[in-house]
Coordinates of C-alpha atoms in Angstrom, one line a residue:
Chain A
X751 CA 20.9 -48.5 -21.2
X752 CA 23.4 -46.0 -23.3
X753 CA 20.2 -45.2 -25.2
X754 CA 17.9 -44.6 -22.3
X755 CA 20.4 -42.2 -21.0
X756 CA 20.7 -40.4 -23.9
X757 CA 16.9 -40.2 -24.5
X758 CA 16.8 -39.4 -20.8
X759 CA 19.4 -36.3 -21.2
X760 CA 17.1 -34.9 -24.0
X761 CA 14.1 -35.4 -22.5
X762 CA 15.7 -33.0 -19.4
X763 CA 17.0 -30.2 -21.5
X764 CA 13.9 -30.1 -23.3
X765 CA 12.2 -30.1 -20.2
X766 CA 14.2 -27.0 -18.7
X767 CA 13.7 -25.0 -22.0
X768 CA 10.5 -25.1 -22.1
X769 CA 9.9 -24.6 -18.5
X770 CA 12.3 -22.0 -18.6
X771 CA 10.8 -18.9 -17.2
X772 CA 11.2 -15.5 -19.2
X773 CA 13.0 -12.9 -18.0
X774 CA 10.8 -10.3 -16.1
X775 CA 10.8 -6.9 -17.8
X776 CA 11.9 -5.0 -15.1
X777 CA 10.8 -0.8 -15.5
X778 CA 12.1 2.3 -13.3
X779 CA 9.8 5.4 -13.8
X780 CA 9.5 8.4 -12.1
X781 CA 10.1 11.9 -12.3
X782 CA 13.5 13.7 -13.7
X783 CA 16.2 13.4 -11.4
X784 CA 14.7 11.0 -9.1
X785 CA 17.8 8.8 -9.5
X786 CA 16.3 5.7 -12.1
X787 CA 19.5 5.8 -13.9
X788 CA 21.8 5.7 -10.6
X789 CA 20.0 2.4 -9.3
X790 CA 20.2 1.1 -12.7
X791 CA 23.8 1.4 -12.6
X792 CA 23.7 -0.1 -8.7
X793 CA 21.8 -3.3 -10.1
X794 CA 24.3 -3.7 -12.8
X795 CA 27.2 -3.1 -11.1
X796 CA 26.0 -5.5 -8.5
X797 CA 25.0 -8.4 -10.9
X798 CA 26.6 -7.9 -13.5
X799 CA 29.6 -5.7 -12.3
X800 CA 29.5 -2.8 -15.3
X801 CA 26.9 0.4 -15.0
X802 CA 24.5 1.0 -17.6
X803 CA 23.6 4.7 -18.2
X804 CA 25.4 8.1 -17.8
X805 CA 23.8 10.4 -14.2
X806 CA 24.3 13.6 -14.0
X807 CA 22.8 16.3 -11.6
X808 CA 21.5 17.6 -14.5
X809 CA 17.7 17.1 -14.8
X810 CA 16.7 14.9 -17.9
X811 CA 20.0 13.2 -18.5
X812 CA 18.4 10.0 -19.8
X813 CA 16.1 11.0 -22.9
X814 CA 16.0 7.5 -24.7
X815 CA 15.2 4.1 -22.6
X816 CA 18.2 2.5 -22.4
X817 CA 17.4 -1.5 -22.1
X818 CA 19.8 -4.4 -20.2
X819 CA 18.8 -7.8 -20.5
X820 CA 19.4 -10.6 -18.7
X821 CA 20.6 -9.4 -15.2
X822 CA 20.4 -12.4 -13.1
X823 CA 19.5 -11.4 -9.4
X824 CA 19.8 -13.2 -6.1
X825 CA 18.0 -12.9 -2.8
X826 CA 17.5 -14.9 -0.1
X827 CA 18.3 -18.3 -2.1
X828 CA 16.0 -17.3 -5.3
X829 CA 17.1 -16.5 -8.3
X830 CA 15.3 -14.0 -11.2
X831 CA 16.8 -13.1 -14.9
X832 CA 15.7 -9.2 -15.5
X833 CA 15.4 -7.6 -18.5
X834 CA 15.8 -3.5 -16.7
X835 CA 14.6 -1.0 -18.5
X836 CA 15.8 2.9 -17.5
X837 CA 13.7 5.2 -19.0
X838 CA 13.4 9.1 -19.0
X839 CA 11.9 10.9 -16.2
X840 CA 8.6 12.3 -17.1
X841 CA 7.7 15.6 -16.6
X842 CA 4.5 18.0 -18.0
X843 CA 6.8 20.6 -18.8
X844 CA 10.4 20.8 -19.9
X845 CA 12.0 24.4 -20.3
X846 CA 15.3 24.9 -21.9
X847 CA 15.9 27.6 -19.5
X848 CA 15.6 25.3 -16.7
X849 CA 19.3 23.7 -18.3
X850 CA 20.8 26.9 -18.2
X851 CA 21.2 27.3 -14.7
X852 CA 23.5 24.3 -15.3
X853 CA 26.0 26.4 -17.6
X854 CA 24.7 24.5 -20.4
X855 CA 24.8 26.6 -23.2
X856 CA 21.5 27.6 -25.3
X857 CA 22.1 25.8 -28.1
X858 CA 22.8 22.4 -26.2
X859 CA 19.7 23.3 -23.7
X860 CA 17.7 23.8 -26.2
X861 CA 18.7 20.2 -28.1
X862 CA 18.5 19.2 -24.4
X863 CA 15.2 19.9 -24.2
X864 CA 13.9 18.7 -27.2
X865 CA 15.3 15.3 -26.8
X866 CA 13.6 15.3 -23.4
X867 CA 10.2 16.0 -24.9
X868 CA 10.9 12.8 -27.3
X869 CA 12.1 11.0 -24.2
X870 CA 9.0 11.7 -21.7
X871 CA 6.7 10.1 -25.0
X872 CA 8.7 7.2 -25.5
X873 CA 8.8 6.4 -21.5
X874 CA 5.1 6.4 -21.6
X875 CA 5.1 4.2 -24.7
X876 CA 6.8 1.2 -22.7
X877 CA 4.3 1.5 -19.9
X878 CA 2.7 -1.2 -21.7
X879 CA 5.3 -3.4 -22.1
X880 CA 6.3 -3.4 -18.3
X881 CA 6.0 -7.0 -16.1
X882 CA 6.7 -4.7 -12.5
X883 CA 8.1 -1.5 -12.0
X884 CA 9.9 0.0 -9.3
X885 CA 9.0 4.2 -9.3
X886 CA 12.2 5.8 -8.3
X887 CA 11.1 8.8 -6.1
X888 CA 13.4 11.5 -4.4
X889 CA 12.8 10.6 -0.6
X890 CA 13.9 14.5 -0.2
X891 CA 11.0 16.3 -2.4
X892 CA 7.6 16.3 -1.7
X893 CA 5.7 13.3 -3.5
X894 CA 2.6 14.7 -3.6
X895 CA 3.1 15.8 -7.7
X896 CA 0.7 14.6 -10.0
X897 CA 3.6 13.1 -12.2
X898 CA 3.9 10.4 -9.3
X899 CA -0.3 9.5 -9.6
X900 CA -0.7 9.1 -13.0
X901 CA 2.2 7.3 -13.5
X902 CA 1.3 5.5 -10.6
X903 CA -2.7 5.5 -11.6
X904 CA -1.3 3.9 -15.0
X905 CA 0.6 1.0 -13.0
X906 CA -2.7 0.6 -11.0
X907 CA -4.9 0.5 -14.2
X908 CA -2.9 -1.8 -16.0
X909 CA -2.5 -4.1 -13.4
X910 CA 1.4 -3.7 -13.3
X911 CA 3.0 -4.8 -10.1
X912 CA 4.9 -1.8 -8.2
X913 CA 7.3 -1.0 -5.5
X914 CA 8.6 2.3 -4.8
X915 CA 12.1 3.4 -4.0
X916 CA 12.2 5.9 -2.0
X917 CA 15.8 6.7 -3.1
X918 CA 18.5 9.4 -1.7
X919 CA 18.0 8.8 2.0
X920 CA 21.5 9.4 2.6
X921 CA 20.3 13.3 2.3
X922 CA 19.6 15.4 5.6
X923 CA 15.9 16.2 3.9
X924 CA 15.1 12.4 3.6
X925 CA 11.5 12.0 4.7
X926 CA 10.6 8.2 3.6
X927 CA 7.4 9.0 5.9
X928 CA 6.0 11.4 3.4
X929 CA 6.0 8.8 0.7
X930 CA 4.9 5.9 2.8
X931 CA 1.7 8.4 3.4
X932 CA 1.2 9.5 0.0
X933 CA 1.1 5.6 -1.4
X934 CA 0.1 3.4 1.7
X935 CA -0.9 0.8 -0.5
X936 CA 2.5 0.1 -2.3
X937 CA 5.7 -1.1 -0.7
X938 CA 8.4 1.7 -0.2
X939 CA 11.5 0.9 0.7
X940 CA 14.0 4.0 2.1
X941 CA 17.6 3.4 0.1
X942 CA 19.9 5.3 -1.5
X943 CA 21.2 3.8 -5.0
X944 CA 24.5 6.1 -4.8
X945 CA 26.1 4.9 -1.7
X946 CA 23.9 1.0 -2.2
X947 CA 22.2 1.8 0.9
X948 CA 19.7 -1.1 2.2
X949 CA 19.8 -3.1 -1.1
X950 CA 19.7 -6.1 0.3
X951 CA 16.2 -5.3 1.5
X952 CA 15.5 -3.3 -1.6
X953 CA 16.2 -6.8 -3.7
X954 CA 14.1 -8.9 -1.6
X955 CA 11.4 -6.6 -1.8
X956 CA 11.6 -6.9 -5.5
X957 CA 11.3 -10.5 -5.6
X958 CA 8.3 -10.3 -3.7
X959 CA 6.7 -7.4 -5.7
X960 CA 7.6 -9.6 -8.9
X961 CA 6.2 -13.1 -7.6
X962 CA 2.9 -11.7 -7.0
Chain B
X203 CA -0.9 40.7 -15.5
X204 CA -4.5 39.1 -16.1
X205 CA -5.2 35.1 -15.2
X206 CA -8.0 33.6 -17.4
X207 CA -9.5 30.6 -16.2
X208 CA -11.8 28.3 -18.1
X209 CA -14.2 26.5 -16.3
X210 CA -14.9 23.1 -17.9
X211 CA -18.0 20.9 -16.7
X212 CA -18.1 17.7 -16.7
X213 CA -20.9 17.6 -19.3
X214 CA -18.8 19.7 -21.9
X215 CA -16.8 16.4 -21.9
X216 CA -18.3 13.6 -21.0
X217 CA -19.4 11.3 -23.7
X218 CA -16.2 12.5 -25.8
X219 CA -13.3 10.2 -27.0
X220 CA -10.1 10.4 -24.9
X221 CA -8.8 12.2 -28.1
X222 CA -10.9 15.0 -28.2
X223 CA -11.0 15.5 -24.8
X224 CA -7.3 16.1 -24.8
X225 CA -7.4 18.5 -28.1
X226 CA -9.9 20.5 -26.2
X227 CA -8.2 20.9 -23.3
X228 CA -5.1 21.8 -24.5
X229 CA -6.5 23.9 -27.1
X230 CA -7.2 26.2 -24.0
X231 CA -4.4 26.0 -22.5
X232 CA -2.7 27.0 -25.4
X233 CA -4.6 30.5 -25.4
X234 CA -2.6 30.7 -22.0
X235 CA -6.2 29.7 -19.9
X236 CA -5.9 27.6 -17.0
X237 CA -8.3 24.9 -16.9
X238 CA -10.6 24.1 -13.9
X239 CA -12.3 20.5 -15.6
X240 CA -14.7 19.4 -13.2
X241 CA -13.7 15.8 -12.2
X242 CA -10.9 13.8 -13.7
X243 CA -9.2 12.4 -16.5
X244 CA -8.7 8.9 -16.7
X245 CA -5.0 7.6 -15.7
X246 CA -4.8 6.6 -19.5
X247 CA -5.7 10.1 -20.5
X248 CA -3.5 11.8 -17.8
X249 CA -0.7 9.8 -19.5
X250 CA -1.8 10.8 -23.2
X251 CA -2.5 14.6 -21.9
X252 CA 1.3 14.6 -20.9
X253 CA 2.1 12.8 -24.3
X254 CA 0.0 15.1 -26.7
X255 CA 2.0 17.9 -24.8
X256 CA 5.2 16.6 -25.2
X257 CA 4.6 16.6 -28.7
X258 CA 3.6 19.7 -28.9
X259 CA 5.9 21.4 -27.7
X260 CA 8.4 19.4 -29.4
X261 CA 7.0 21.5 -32.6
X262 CA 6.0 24.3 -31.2
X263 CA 8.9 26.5 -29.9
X264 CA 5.8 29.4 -27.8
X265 CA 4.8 26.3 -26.1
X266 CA 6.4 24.9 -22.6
X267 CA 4.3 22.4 -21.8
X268 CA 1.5 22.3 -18.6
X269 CA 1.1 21.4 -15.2
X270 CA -1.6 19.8 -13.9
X271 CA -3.0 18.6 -11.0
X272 CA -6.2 17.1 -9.5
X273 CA -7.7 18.3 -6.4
X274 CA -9.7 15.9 -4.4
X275 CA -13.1 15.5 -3.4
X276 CA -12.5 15.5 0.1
X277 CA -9.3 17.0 1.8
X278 CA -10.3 14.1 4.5
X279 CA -9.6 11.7 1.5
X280 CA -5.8 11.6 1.0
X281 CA -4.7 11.9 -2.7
X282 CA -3.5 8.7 -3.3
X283 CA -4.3 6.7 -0.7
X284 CA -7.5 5.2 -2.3
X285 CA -6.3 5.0 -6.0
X286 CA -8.9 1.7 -5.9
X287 CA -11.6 3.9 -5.4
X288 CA -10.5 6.9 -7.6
X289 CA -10.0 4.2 -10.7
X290 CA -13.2 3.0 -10.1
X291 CA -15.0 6.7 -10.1
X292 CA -13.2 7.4 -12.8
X293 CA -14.6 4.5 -14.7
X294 CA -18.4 5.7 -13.3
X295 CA -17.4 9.2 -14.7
X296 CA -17.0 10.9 -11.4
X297 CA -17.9 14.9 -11.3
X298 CA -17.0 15.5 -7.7
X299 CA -12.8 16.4 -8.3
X300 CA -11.4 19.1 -10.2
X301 CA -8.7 19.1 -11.8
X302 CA -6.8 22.1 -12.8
X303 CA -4.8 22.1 -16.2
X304 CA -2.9 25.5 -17.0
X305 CA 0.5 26.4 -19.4
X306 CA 3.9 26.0 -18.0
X307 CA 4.8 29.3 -18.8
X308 CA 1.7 30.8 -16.2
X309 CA 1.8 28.4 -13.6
X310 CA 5.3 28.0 -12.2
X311 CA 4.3 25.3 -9.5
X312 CA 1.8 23.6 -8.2
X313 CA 2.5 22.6 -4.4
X314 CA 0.2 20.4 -2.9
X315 CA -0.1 18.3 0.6
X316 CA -3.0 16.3 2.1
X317 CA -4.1 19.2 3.3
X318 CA -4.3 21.9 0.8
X319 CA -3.1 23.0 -2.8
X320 CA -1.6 26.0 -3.7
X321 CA -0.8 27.6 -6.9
X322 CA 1.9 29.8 -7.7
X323 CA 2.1 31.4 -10.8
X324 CA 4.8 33.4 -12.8
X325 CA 4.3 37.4 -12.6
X326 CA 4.7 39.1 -16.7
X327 CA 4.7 42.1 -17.1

């Protein structure tokens, strides 16, 4: 009996490692200071408790994808392990001048600027790589940029599943409305990351965005 | 201050590889012309447009990058609300969009809603 147990026990863990699902690759995108590296630091802090990336009003404050694996995340019951990835905001132009208004000096806005570039290539690089993707959008600016549909047209031709997060709806200019119209097709869900508005939604719509 | 525009039809293009479509295009745009391509780059070459200009102006200090922005067919068609559709005449090599591609340093915005475009560009002297 000792030895059936023991064969038993073995058989189970070898069982739950190889069923063992992978972590789900988990991408924010969206334009510069949509607020991809503020949620990030909301999912962390609420899974695992510490933040992940430096925000900053500042446009372009995260110019290298900054990668945190194994975030376990609960909703309703279920349970998902994500690998989040927070990349740079992408943008078609980036102008070192732009940083200035910021009393960043012209040396530094210049650096500034050039990492950026670096940083929109390399967020388009990982496209590939990308199980879902949630496309961080400010719910106070007009969505209607053609940054948002071709990184959205990428998502769609690759298959990718998306949500969008209509983020900052603590602000007076919040018009969740606007997005819902610009992307009927994909789930948008009004929030702001900052104050951890309407998470709990926000994390159940994930789940179901990721199980499809 | 003078505004060049290059019209591009859809023939001038078509049958090129994604590559030399983008060289082309931004080889205009980097003799400050702004681009009206008739119909559309695909979403993989919207995304390698924005890539080939990032590095480019990573090593090219006169150069601030683009803006771009396609107009649609029909205004009654909402820009992104039948990306399905859009994907799939992209793929047949639709001709009936335009899409307007001009330097960063021309063009300050592009502002566009379901019911028009508009583009404002930067006065030099």
């Amino acid at each position: 009996m000792a030895v059936f147990n023991i064969f038993k026990d073995l058989f189970d863990k070898l069982s739950a490692l190889f069923s063992a699902k992978k972590d789900v690759k988990l991408g924010l995108y969206g334009p510069p200071n949509a607020g991809k590296s503020t949620l990030a630091n909301r999912i962390c802090k609420d899974w695992l408790g510490e933040e992940m990336s430096s925000v900053s009003a500042v446009p372009h404050e995260t110019r290298e994808v900054v990668v945190k694996e194994k975030i376990e995340v609960k909703s309703k019951g279920k349970s998902l392990s994500f690998n989040l990835v927070d990349t740079p905001g992408i943008a078609t132009k980036i102008d070192y001048e732009d940083f200035l208004k910021f009393k960043i000096n012209k040396d530094d806005a210049k650096e500034r600027a050039k990492e950026a570039t670096k940083g929109v290539i390399e967020a388009i690089k990982w496209l590939d790589d990308m199980d879902a993707v949630v496309v961080v959008l400010d719910s106070t600016i007009n969505p209607y940029s053609q940054v948002n549909i071709t990184i959205i047209g990428n998502l769609a031709a690759r298959d990718i599943p998306v949500m969008i997060a209509a983020n900052k709806t603590d602000l007076k200019k919040s018009d969740i409305k606007a997005i819902e119209a610009a992307f009927p097709q994909y789930p948008v869900i009004g929030m702001s990351a900052e104050k951890g508005i309407n998470m709990d939604e926000f994390y159940d719509q994930l789940f179901k965005v990721v199980k499809k | 201050m003078n505004l060049t525009f290059k019209f591009v039809p859809f023939n001038e293009l078509n049958g090129l590889t994604s590559e030399k479509k983008i060289n082309r295009l931004l080889e205009f745009v980097k003799k400050d012309k702004i681009v009206l391509l008739q119909g559309r780059l695909k979403p993989s070459e919207e995304a390698w447009l924005i890539q080939k200009t990032m590095e480019q102006q990573a090593a090219n200090k006169g150069f601030k990058g683009i803006e771009l922005f396609t107009i649609p067919a029909s205004r009654n068609e909402k820009i992104f609300s039948q990306m399905r559709a859009v994907v799939a005449r992209v793929l047949l090599g639709s001709r009936d969009e335009l899409t307007l591609i001009g330097p960063g340093t021309i063009i300050k915005e592009i502002k566009s809603n379901p019911d028009r475009s508009e583009l404002l560009t930067t006065v030099r002297g």
